[in-house]
Amino acid sequence: AQTVTQSQPEMSVQEAETVTLSCTYDTSESDYYLFWYKQPPSRQMILVIRQEAYKQQNATENRFSVNFQKAAKSFSLKISDSQLGDAAMYFCAYRTFNNDMRFGAGTRLTVKP
Amino acid sequence: AAGVIQSPRHLIKEKRETATLKCYPIPRHDTVYWYQQGPGQDPQFLISFYEKMQSDKGSIPDRFSAQQFSDYHSELNMSSLELGDSALYFCASSAPTGLYEQYFGPGTRLTVT
């Protein structure tokens, strides 16, 4: 079974600065997808960024980028120019081609003004 | 853009009662997933449907059942409710093509008293 580990229960960043959230996963699959979801206090799950395992190029979405290291099974999220609205719980998630999503335990990000 | 719709948004039931949660996927999405998120927990996969057939099953109790209808909406039926069933229940949907990312609804908060 696939497992997802987020080793940082909480992280803090100063507004306008950069923060990196860590995620590792365990799988025997070669083809899969990785995602970062954001869950603000409203509890809505919002897709932040996605990465296909077969792509070597790291995904980027505006201020959000990932560092995908397939051999190391690592998938970290970098948030640049942090904004107060980035404060939320961030979940790393893994899914195979046709299966459900497996989530990590989450990292609570606090943004200080 | 249209999003996943869930109803009701909040539901209060007593122990041993039944509850029905509804999910309306994004138009043209053919796959629906149900997740349960307990307090301070990450979302746990319950069950999924593809083209009205059950496609995958997770940690769904035998007291729960679900189905997907011809219009692709889905219902999660929960019987003999227990206090431990109190949680946020998410429905997500995904498209038949593309990167298979899942788009989440706002969730139904179920409280069992």
Tab-separated table of C-alpha atoms in Angstrom:
chain	number	residue	atom	x	y	z
A	1	ALA	CA	0.000	0.000	0.000
A	2	GLN	CA	1.110	3.500	-0.695
A	3	THR	CA	1.876	5.777	2.227
A	4	VAL	CA	2.465	9.498	2.354
A	5	THR	CA	4.512	11.148	5.080
A	6	GLN	CA	4.584	14.806	5.982
A	7	SER	CA	7.152	15.194	8.716
A	8	GLN	CA	6.364	18.820	9.572
A	9	PRO	CA	3.124	19.136	11.558
A	10	GLU	CA	3.520	22.922	11.642
A	11	MET	CA	5.513	25.504	9.730
A	12	SER	CA	5.723	29.257	9.983
A	13	VAL	CA	6.848	31.866	7.457
A	14	GLN	CA	7.117	35.611	7.375
A	15	GLU	CA	4.952	37.377	4.850
A	16	ALA	CA	6.757	37.838	1.486
A	17	GLU	CA	9.309	35.161	2.296
A	18	THR	CA	9.697	31.606	0.992
A	19	VAL	CA	8.802	28.377	2.731
A	20	THR	CA	9.209	24.731	1.738
A	21	LEU	CA	6.899	21.966	2.911
A	22	SER	CA	8.222	18.412	2.829
A	23	CYS	CA	6.554	15.246	1.648
A	24	THR	CA	7.817	11.740	1.088
A	25	TYR	CA	5.924	8.720	-0.139
A	26	ASP	CA	6.367	5.027	-0.434
A	27	THR	CA	5.270	3.089	-3.475
A	28	SER	CA	6.250	0.262	-5.760
A	29	GLU	CA	4.402	1.787	-8.687
A	30	SER	CA	6.248	3.473	-11.527
A	31	ASP	CA	3.360	5.535	-12.849
A	32	TYR	CA	1.450	7.766	-10.476
A	33	TYR	CA	0.403	11.322	-9.704
A	34	LEU	CA	1.254	13.614	-6.842
A	35	PHE	CA	-0.716	16.593	-5.607
A	36	TRP	CA	-0.659	19.296	-3.016
A	37	TYR	CA	-4.005	20.379	-1.605
A	38	LYS	CA	-4.660	23.393	0.597
A	39	GLN	CA	-7.333	23.370	3.281
A	40	PRO	CA	-8.016	26.826	4.753
A	41	PRO	CA	-10.189	27.358	7.839
A	42	SER	CA	-13.270	27.032	5.634
A	43	ARG	CA	-12.246	23.325	5.325
A	44	GLN	CA	-12.602	23.448	1.533
A	45	MET	CA	-9.983	21.254	-0.168
A	46	ILE	CA	-8.299	23.294	-2.884
A	47	LEU	CA	-5.937	21.813	-5.449
A	48	VAL	CA	-2.671	23.751	-5.426
A	49	ILE	CA	-0.403	21.885	-7.816
A	50	ARG	CA	-0.033	18.528	-9.559
A	51	GLN	CA	2.895	16.449	-10.817
A	52	GLU	CA	2.951	13.410	-13.068
A	53	ALA	CA	5.618	10.915	-12.030
A	54	TYR	CA	6.766	10.326	-15.602
A	55	LYS	CA	7.648	13.994	-16.027
A	56	GLN	CA	11.086	15.034	-14.889
A	57	GLN	CA	10.289	18.723	-15.044
A	58	ASN	CA	9.054	20.166	-11.776
A	59	ALA	CA	5.550	21.634	-11.870
A	60	THR	CA	5.031	25.341	-11.261
A	61	GLU	CA	1.855	27.322	-10.633
A	62	ASN	CA	2.539	31.012	-10.081
A	63	ARG	CA	4.103	31.310	-6.604
A	64	PHE	CA	3.894	27.566	-5.992
A	65	SER	CA	6.480	25.092	-7.252
A	66	VAL	CA	7.521	21.577	-6.415
A	67	ASN	CA	10.812	19.757	-6.114
A	68	PHE	CA	10.041	16.242	-7.320
A	69	GLN	CA	12.784	13.692	-6.699
A	70	LYS	CA	11.426	10.389	-7.995
A	71	ALA	CA	14.338	8.217	-6.929
A	72	ALA	CA	14.190	9.622	-3.424
A	73	LYS	CA	10.344	9.522	-3.454
A	74	SER	CA	10.261	13.109	-2.337
A	75	PHE	CA	7.766	15.801	-3.348
A	76	SER	CA	8.245	19.132	-1.579
A	77	LEU	CA	6.193	22.280	-2.097
A	78	LYS	CA	7.836	25.695	-2.248
A	79	ILE	CA	5.717	28.779	-1.672
A	80	SER	CA	7.412	31.997	-2.759
A	81	ASP	CA	6.419	35.521	-1.696
A	82	SER	CA	4.138	34.096	0.988
A	83	GLN	CA	0.856	35.888	1.527
A	84	LEU	CA	-1.478	35.972	4.507
A	85	GLY	CA	-4.025	34.043	2.429
A	86	ASP	CA	-1.602	31.146	2.129
A	87	ALA	CA	-2.185	30.263	5.771
A	88	ALA	CA	-3.859	26.863	5.774
A	89	MET	CA	-3.352	23.149	6.262
A	90	TYR	CA	-1.454	21.674	3.338
A	91	PHE	CA	-1.903	18.040	2.383
A	92	CYS	CA	0.406	16.087	0.116
A	93	ALA	CA	-1.455	13.395	-1.814
A	94	TYR	CA	-0.592	10.407	-3.979
A	95	ARG	CA	-2.695	8.490	-6.417
A	96	THR	CA	-2.107	5.846	-9.029
A	97	PHE	CA	-3.751	5.848	-12.437
A	98	ASN	CA	-7.100	4.500	-11.411
A	99	ASN	CA	-7.081	4.554	-7.659
A	100	ASP	CA	-8.113	6.693	-4.770
A	101	MET	CA	-6.056	9.453	-3.225
A	102	ARG	CA	-3.813	8.829	-0.221
A	103	PHE	CA	-3.121	11.859	1.908
A	104	GLY	CA	-0.357	12.745	4.307
A	105	ALA	CA	-1.184	13.934	7.808
A	106	GLY	CA	-0.883	17.555	6.749
A	107	THR	CA	1.292	20.559	7.591
A	108	ARG	CA	-0.277	23.606	9.189
A	109	LEU	CA	1.262	26.745	7.692
A	110	THR	CA	1.136	30.016	9.595
A	111	VAL	CA	2.005	33.257	7.797
A	112	LYS	CA	3.216	36.076	10.026
A	113	PRO	CA	2.597	39.675	8.947
B	1	ALA	CA	-16.761	27.490	-13.287
B	2	ALA	CA	-19.119	24.921	-11.833
B	3	GLY	CA	-17.858	23.061	-8.799
B	4	VAL	CA	-18.810	19.931	-6.914
B	5	ILE	CA	-22.010	20.434	-4.954
B	6	GLN	CA	-22.740	18.653	-1.717
B	7	SER	CA	-25.898	18.686	0.305
B	8	PRO	CA	-26.675	19.209	3.027
B	9	ARG	CA	-23.750	21.277	4.246
B	10	HIS	CA	-24.498	20.505	7.865
B	11	LEU	CA	-26.389	17.604	9.384
B	12	ILE	CA	-27.125	16.702	12.977
B	13	LYS	CA	-28.338	13.205	13.767
B	14	GLU	CA	-28.760	11.098	16.851
B	15	LYS	CA	-27.112	7.755	17.487
B	16	ARG	CA	-28.686	4.863	15.607
B	17	GLU	CA	-30.339	7.175	13.098
B	18	THR	CA	-29.696	7.155	9.361
B	19	ALA	CA	-28.302	9.882	7.139
B	20	THR	CA	-28.063	10.432	3.401
B	21	LEU	CA	-25.447	12.704	1.903
B	22	LYS	CA	-25.680	13.856	-1.694
B	23	CYS	CA	-23.006	14.811	-4.172
B	24	TYR	CA	-23.347	16.429	-7.583
B	25	PRO	CA	-20.092	16.237	-9.565
B	26	ILE	CA	-18.739	18.824	-11.920
B	27	PRO	CA	-20.542	18.536	-15.276
B	28	ARG	CA	-18.989	15.876	-17.551
B	29	HIS	CA	-17.064	14.338	-14.672
B	30	ASP	CA	-17.812	10.621	-14.559
B	31	THR	CA	-16.002	9.534	-11.402
B	32	VAL	CA	-17.045	10.335	-7.861
B	33	TYR	CA	-15.090	9.722	-4.662
B	34	TRP	CA	-16.180	9.891	-1.032
B	35	TYR	CA	-13.821	10.790	1.800
B	36	GLN	CA	-14.232	11.064	5.551
B	37	GLN	CA	-12.179	13.588	7.519
B	38	GLY	CA	-12.307	13.322	11.291
B	39	PRO	CA	-11.212	16.191	13.551
B	40	GLY	CA	-7.504	16.866	13.080
B	41	GLN	CA	-7.211	14.023	10.584
B	42	ASP	CA	-6.379	13.783	6.920
B	43	PRO	CA	-9.163	12.715	4.555
B	44	GLN	CA	-9.679	8.965	4.430
B	45	PHE	CA	-10.980	7.372	1.248
B	46	LEU	CA	-14.304	5.570	1.586
B	47	ILE	CA	-15.513	4.540	-1.858
B	48	SER	CA	-15.541	5.602	-5.494
B	49	PHE	CA	-17.726	5.157	-8.546
B	50	TYR	CA	-16.896	5.281	-12.222
B	51	GLU	CA	-19.673	5.343	-14.773
B	52	LYS	CA	-22.214	4.328	-12.124
B	53	MET	CA	-20.244	1.260	-11.061
B	54	GLN	CA	-18.264	0.947	-7.845
B	55	SER	CA	-14.627	1.242	-8.841
B	56	ASP	CA	-12.712	1.190	-5.582
B	57	LYS	CA	-13.418	0.652	-1.919
B	58	GLY	CA	-11.538	1.966	1.061
B	59	SER	CA	-12.257	2.039	4.751
B	60	ILE	CA	-16.020	2.265	4.427
B	61	PRO	CA	-17.950	0.642	7.286
B	62	ASP	CA	-20.515	-2.022	6.425
B	63	ARG	CA	-23.162	0.336	7.848
B	64	PHE	CA	-22.496	2.705	4.965
B	65	SER	CA	-23.475	2.225	1.364
B	66	ALA	CA	-23.291	4.423	-1.688
B	67	GLN	CA	-24.329	4.541	-5.281
B	68	GLN	CA	-23.983	6.649	-8.375
B	69	PHE	CA	-27.053	7.427	-10.417
B	70	SER	CA	-27.640	7.826	-14.148
B	71	ASP	CA	-27.099	11.600	-13.910
B	72	TYR	CA	-23.749	10.861	-12.182
B	73	HIS	CA	-24.775	12.265	-8.848
B	74	SER	CA	-23.946	10.081	-5.895
B	75	GLU	CA	-25.464	9.410	-2.499
B	76	LEU	CA	-23.788	8.100	0.622
B	77	ASN	CA	-26.198	6.312	2.936
B	78	MET	CA	-25.192	5.901	6.543
B	79	SER	CA	-27.180	3.753	8.956
B	80	SER	CA	-26.982	2.972	12.672
B	81	LEU	CA	-24.974	6.124	13.180
B	82	GLU	CA	-22.353	6.154	15.898
B	83	LEU	CA	-20.710	9.038	17.709
B	84	GLY	CA	-17.475	8.229	15.871
B	85	ASP	CA	-19.150	8.912	12.539
B	86	SER	CA	-19.077	12.629	13.322
B	87	ALA	CA	-16.793	14.048	10.653
B	88	LEU	CA	-16.545	16.137	7.543
B	89	TYR	CA	-17.560	14.106	4.513
B	90	PHE	CA	-16.096	15.186	1.205
B	91	CYS	CA	-17.169	14.246	-2.232
B	92	ALA	CA	-14.727	14.724	-5.105
B	93	SER	CA	-15.066	14.234	-8.828
B	94	SER	CA	-12.677	13.746	-11.701
B	95	ALA	CA	-12.904	13.979	-15.459
B	96	PRO	CA	-12.660	11.038	-17.884
B	97	THR	CA	-9.511	12.448	-19.463
B	98	GLY	CA	-6.628	14.567	-18.347
B	99	LEU	CA	-4.524	14.391	-15.253
B	100	TYR	CA	-7.190	12.725	-13.106
B	101	GLU	CA	-6.937	15.308	-10.403
B	102	GLN	CA	-9.832	15.270	-8.020
B	103	TYR	CA	-11.890	18.357	-7.355
B	104	PHE	CA	-13.446	18.460	-3.939
B	105	GLY	CA	-16.826	19.726	-2.846
B	106	PRO	CA	-17.245	21.922	0.234
B	107	GLY	CA	-18.039	18.915	2.415
B	108	THR	CA	-20.943	17.902	4.628
B	109	ARG	CA	-20.341	18.272	8.332
B	110	LEU	CA	-22.115	15.429	10.122
B	111	THR	CA	-22.561	15.614	13.860
B	112	VAL	CA	-23.890	12.572	15.677
B	113	THR	CA	-25.198	13.217	19.187
